CSV table of C-alpha atoms in Angstrom, one decimal:
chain,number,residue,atom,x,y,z
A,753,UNK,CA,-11.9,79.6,19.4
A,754,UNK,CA,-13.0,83.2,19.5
A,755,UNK,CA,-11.1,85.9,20.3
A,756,UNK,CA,-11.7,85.9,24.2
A,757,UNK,CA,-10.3,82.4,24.6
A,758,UNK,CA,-7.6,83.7,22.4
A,759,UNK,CA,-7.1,86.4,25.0
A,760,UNK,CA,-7.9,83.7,27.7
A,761,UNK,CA,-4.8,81.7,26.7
A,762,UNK,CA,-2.6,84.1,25.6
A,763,UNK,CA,-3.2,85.3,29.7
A,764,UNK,CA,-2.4,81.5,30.6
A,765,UNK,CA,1.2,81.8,29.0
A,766,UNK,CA,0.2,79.9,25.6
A,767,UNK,CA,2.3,80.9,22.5
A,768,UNK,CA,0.5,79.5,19.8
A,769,UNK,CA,-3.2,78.5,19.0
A,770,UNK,CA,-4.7,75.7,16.1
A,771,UNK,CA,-8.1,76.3,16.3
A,772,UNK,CA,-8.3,77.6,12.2
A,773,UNK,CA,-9.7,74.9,10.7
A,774,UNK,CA,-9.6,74.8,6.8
A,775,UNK,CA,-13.4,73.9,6.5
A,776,UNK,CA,-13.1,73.5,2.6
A,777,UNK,CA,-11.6,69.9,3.2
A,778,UNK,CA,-14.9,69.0,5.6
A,779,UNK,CA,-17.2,68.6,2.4
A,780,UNK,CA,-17.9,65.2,3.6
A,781,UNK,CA,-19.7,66.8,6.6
A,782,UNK,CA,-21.4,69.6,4.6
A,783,UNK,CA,-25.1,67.9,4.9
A,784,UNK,CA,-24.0,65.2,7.0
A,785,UNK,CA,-27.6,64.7,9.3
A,786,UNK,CA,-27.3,65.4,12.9
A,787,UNK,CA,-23.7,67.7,12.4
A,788,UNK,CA,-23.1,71.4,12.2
A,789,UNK,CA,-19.3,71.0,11.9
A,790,UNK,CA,-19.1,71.9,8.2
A,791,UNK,CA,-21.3,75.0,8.5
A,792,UNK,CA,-19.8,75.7,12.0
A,793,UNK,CA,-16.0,76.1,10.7
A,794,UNK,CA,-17.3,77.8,6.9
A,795,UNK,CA,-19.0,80.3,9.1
A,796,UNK,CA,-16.0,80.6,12.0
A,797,UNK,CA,-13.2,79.8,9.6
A,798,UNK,CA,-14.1,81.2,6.5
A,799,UNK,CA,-11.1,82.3,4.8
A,800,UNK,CA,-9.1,80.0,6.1
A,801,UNK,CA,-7.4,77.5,3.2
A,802,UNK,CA,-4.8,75.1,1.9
A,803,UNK,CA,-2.4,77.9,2.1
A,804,UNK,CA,-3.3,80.1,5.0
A,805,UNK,CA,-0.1,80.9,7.2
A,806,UNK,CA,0.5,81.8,10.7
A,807,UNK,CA,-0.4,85.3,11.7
A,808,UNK,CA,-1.8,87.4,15.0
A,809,UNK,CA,-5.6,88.3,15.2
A,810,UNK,CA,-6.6,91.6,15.8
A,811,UNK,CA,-8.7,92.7,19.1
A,812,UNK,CA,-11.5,92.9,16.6
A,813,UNK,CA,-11.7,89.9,14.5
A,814,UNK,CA,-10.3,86.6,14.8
A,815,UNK,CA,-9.6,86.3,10.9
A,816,UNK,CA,-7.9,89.8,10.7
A,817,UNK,CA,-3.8,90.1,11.1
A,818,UNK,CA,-4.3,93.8,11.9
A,819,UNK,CA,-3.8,95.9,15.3
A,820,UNK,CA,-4.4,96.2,18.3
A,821,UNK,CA,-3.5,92.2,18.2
A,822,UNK,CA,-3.9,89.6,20.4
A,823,UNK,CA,-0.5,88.2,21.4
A,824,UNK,CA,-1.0,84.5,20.3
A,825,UNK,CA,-0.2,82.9,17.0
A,826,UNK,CA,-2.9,81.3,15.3
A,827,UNK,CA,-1.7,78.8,13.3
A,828,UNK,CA,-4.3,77.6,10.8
A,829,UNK,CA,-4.9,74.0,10.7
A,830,UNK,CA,-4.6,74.2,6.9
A,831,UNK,CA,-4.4,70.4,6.3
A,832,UNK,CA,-7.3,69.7,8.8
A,833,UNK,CA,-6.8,66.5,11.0
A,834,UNK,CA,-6.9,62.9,9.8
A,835,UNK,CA,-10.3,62.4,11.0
A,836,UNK,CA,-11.7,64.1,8.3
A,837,UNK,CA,-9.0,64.1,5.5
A,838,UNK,CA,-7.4,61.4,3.2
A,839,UNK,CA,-3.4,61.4,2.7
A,840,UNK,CA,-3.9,62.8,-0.7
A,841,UNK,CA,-5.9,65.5,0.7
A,842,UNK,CA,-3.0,66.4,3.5
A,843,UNK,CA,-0.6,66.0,0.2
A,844,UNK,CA,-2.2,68.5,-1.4
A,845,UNK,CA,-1.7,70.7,1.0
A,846,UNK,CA,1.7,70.2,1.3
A,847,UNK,CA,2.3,70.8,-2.6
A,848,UNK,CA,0.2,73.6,-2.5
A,849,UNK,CA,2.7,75.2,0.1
A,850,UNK,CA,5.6,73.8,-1.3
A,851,UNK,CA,5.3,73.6,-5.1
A,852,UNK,CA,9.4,73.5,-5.1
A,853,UNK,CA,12.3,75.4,-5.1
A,854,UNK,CA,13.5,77.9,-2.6
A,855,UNK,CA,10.9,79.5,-0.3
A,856,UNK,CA,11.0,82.6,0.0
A,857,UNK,CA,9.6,83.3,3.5
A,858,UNK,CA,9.1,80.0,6.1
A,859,UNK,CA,5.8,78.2,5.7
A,860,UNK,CA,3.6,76.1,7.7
A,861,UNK,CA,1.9,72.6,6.9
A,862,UNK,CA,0.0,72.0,10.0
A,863,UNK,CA,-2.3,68.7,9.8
A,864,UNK,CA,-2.6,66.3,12.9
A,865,UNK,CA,-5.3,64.4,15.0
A,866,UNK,CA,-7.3,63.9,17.9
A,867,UNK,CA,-6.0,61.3,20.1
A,868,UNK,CA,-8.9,59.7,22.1
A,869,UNK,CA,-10.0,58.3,18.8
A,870,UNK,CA,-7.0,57.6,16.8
A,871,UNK,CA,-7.3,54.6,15.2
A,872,UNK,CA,-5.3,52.6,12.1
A,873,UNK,CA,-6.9,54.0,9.8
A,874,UNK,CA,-5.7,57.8,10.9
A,875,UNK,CA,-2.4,56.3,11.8
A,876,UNK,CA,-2.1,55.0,7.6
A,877,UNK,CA,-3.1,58.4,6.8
A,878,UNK,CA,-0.7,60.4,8.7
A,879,UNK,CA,2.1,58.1,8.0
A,880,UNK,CA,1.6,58.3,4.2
A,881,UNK,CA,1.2,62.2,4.6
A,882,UNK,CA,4.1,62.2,6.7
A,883,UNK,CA,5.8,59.6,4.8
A,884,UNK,CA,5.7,62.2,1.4
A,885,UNK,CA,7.1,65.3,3.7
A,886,UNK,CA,10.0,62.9,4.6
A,887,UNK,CA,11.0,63.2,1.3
A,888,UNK,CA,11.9,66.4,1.4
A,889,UNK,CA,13.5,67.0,5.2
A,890,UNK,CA,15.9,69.8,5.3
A,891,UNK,CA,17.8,67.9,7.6
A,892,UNK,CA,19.1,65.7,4.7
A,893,UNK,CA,19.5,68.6,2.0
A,894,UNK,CA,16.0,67.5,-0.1
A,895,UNK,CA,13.7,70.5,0.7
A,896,UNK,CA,12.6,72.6,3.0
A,897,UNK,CA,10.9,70.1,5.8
A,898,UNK,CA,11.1,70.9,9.4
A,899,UNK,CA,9.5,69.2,12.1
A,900,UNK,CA,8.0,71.8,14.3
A,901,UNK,CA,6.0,72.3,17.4
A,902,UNK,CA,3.4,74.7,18.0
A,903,UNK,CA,5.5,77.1,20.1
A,904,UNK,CA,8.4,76.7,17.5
A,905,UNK,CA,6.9,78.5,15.5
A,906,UNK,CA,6.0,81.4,17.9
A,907,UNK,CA,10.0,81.9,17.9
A,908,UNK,CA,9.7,81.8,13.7
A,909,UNK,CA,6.7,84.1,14.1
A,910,UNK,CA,7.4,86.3,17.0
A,911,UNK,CA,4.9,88.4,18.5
A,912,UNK,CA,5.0,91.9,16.3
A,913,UNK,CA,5.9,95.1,18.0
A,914,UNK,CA,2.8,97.6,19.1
């Protein structure tokens, strides 16, 4: 996305965005013949990481929390999608955004998938990355893991005041 479709869906009533793609875990794809997708996303994406968090882009660059802001969330897609990541990989992630212990402000885990293609092999990766996050559900007193929807966590990360 750039910052007109931001605007563009922010104008349609959308909360929340995924388009920040953590391009480190696409080094399978960095001279992959025939692709730009690694180079696309390093170029687009470029400090986005295993533990980039939610904010609100400024009018002047997608990548910048600051103000004037558009008045979407972006929620970085820091544990990529299970088309290009291993359960490890989206484990990592996880630990790198939960090492333990109390948090001290929420934090997001966002990985997922693109369904025309999902196939059992994405299914036995999300299930073993979902399967380790399981372990630690608030909902049972073991750790801080919530399941939440994109426009959750618009209500966890409101829209700042101008």
């Amino acid at each position: 996305a750039e910052i007109h479709t931001l605007r563009a869906l922010a104008g349609a009533g959308f909360v929340a965005d995924g388009s920040g793609a953590n391009w480190r875990l696409l080094e399978e794809w960095r001279n992959l013949p025939g692709t730009s997708l690694y180079a696309w996303c390093q170029e687009h994406w470029t400090t986005i990481n295993n533990t980039s968090q939610p904010y609100y882009p400024s009018e002047a660059d997608i990548l910048d929390p600051g103000t004037p802001f558009v008045p979407i969330l972006e929620v970085p897609d820091n544990g990529l999608l299970v088309d290009y990541v291993s359960a490890d990989e989206m484990i990592q992630v996880f630990e790198d955004n939960w090492p333990g212990g109390a948090l001290e402000a929420p934090r997001v885990w966002s990985i997922g998938y693109h369904p025309p293609n999902f196939s059992e092999t994405y299914k036995s990766r999300i299930h073993g990355a979902l399967s380790h996050a399981d372990q630690f559900l608030a909902s049972e007193d073991r750790g801080p893991a919530v399941y939440a929807t994109m426009s959750d966590l618009a209500l966890v990360w409101p829209v700042p005041t101008r």
